[in-house]
CSV table of C-alpha atoms in Angstrom, one decimal:
chain,number,residue,atom,x,y,z
U,1,UNK,CA,17.7,4.2,-32.1
U,2,UNK,CA,17.9,7.4,-31.8
U,3,UNK,CA,14.2,7.8,-31.1
U,4,UNK,CA,13.9,5.6,-29.0
U,5,UNK,CA,16.9,7.2,-26.3
U,6,UNK,CA,15.0,10.7,-25.2
U,7,UNK,CA,12.0,8.5,-24.6
U,8,UNK,CA,13.9,5.9,-22.7
U,9,UNK,CA,15.7,8.6,-20.5
U,10,UNK,CA,13.0,11.2,-19.6
U,11,UNK,CA,11.3,7.7,-18.6
U,12,UNK,CA,13.9,6.8,-15.6
U,13,UNK,CA,14.5,10.2,-15.3
U,14,UNK,CA,11.4,12.0,-14.6
U,15,UNK,CA,9.6,8.6,-13.5
U,16,UNK,CA,12.1,8.5,-10.8
U,17,UNK,CA,12.4,11.6,-9.7
U,18,UNK,CA,8.4,11.6,-9.1
U,19,UNK,CA,9.5,9.1,-6.7
U,20,UNK,CA,11.9,10.8,-4.7
U,21,UNK,CA,9.4,13.8,-5.0
U,22,UNK,CA,6.7,12.0,-3.7
U,23,UNK,CA,8.7,9.6,-1.3
U,24,UNK,CA,9.6,13.4,0.4
U,25,UNK,CA,6.3,14.5,0.0
U,26,UNK,CA,5.2,11.4,2.5
U,27,UNK,CA,8.2,11.4,4.7
U,28,UNK,CA,6.6,15.3,5.3
U,29,UNK,CA,3.7,13.8,6.7
U,30,UNK,CA,4.2,11.2,8.7
U,31,UNK,CA,3.7,7.7,9.0
U,32,UNK,CA,0.1,5.9,7.7
U,33,UNK,CA,-1.1,4.2,11.1
U,34,UNK,CA,-4.5,4.3,10.1
U,35,UNK,CA,-6.0,3.3,7.7
U,36,UNK,CA,-10.0,4.2,8.7
U,37,UNK,CA,-11.6,5.7,5.8
U,38,UNK,CA,-12.3,8.6,7.2
U,39,UNK,CA,-8.2,8.8,8.9
U,40,UNK,CA,-6.9,7.7,4.7
U,41,UNK,CA,-9.1,11.0,3.5
U,42,UNK,CA,-7.8,13.4,6.1
U,43,UNK,CA,-3.5,11.8,5.2
U,44,UNK,CA,-4.8,12.3,1.0
U,45,UNK,CA,-5.6,16.3,1.6
U,46,UNK,CA,-2.8,16.4,3.7
U,47,UNK,CA,-0.4,15.1,1.4
U,48,UNK,CA,-2.5,17.6,-1.2
U,49,UNK,CA,-1.1,20.4,0.1
U,50,UNK,CA,2.6,19.3,0.2
U,51,UNK,CA,4.3,21.3,-3.0
U,52,UNK,CA,6.3,17.9,-3.5
U,53,UNK,CA,3.6,15.7,-3.9
U,54,UNK,CA,2.7,18.2,-7.3
U,55,UNK,CA,5.8,18.3,-8.4
U,56,UNK,CA,6.6,13.9,-7.8
U,57,UNK,CA,2.7,13.7,-9.5
U,58,UNK,CA,3.6,15.5,-12.5
U,59,UNK,CA,7.3,14.4,-13.2
U,60,UNK,CA,5.1,10.7,-12.7
U,61,UNK,CA,2.4,11.7,-15.8
U,62,UNK,CA,5.5,13.3,-18.1
U,63,UNK,CA,7.1,9.2,-17.8
U,64,UNK,CA,3.8,7.9,-18.2
U,65,UNK,CA,3.5,9.7,-21.3
U,66,UNK,CA,6.6,8.9,-22.1
U,67,UNK,CA,6.2,5.3,-21.8
U,68,UNK,CA,3.4,5.9,-24.1
U,69,UNK,CA,5.8,7.3,-26.7
U,70,UNK,CA,8.1,4.5,-26.6
U,71,UNK,CA,5.9,1.6,-26.8
U,72,UNK,CA,4.4,3.2,-30.2
U,73,UNK,CA,8.0,3.2,-31.6
U,74,UNK,CA,9.4,0.0,-30.5
U,75,UNK,CA,8.8,-3.2,-28.0
U,76,UNK,CA,7.5,-3.4,-25.1
U,77,UNK,CA,10.7,-6.0,-24.4
U,78,UNK,CA,12.9,-4.0,-25.0
U,79,UNK,CA,11.2,-0.9,-23.1
U,80,UNK,CA,10.2,-2.3,-20.3
U,81,UNK,CA,13.7,-4.1,-19.2
U,82,UNK,CA,15.8,-1.0,-20.0
U,83,UNK,CA,12.9,1.5,-17.6
U,84,UNK,CA,14.8,-0.9,-14.9
U,85,UNK,CA,17.3,1.6,-15.0
U,86,UNK,CA,15.1,3.9,-12.8
U,87,UNK,CA,16.0,1.1,-9.7
U,88,UNK,CA,19.3,2.6,-9.6
U,89,UNK,CA,18.3,6.1,-10.3
U,90,UNK,CA,16.4,5.2,-7.6
U,91,UNK,CA,18.8,4.1,-5.5
U,92,UNK,CA,21.4,7.2,-6.0
U,93,UNK,CA,18.6,9.5,-5.4
U,94,UNK,CA,17.8,8.0,-2.2
U,95,UNK,CA,20.7,8.4,-1.0
U,96,UNK,CA,21.3,12.3,-2.8
U,97,UNK,CA,18.1,12.9,-2.6
U,98,UNK,CA,16.7,11.4,0.9
U,99,UNK,CA,19.6,10.2,2.4
U,100,UNK,CA,18.8,7.6,2.1
U,101,UNK,CA,20.9,4.8,3.2
U,102,UNK,CA,21.7,1.5,0.6
U,103,UNK,CA,23.5,-1.5,2.0
U,104,UNK,CA,26.0,-3.0,0.0
U,105,UNK,CA,24.1,-5.9,-1.1
U,106,UNK,CA,21.5,-3.3,-2.4
U,107,UNK,CA,24.4,-1.7,-5.0
U,108,UNK,CA,25.1,-5.1,-5.9
U,109,UNK,CA,21.6,-4.9,-6.4
U,110,UNK,CA,21.7,-2.3,-8.6
U,111,UNK,CA,24.5,-3.7,-10.5
U,112,UNK,CA,23.3,-6.5,-11.8
U,113,UNK,CA,20.0,-4.5,-12.5
U,114,UNK,CA,22.5,-2.5,-14.9
U,115,UNK,CA,23.7,-5.5,-16.8
U,116,UNK,CA,20.7,-6.8,-17.4
U,117,UNK,CA,19.9,-3.4,-18.9
U,118,UNK,CA,23.0,-3.7,-20.6
U,119,UNK,CA,22.1,-7.1,-22.3
U,120,UNK,CA,18.9,-6.7,-22.8
U,121,UNK,CA,20.4,-3.3,-25.0
U,122,UNK,CA,23.0,-4.8,-26.8
U,123,UNK,CA,20.7,-7.4,-27.7
U,124,UNK,CA,18.4,-4.9,-29.9
U,125,UNK,CA,21.0,-4.3,-32.1
């Protein structure tokens, strides 16, 4: 179990941080309303000029390679459910880092996810 924990933490923390960085970059760019190919290409080029986007892509790549590492030493039936903790980290990060509102119903959902992850983790032993 000692080998899996660093991978799992890296997956959850860097993956969620990457998603939050990408969300912050996209909020600075603005809502995409025109879905014609030329307009989408302009949005992509604008996004690539935002530092948060590159930070997010880098962090999400780290999470991907940590996922590969975790899957090389543990079963997918354990790794994938445990990485669901990223939902809890995402809700917390969205509230703190992006200033988003999180309703009681969502916090209850996050609690349910955490209980499920705990059951999967306990079942592994």
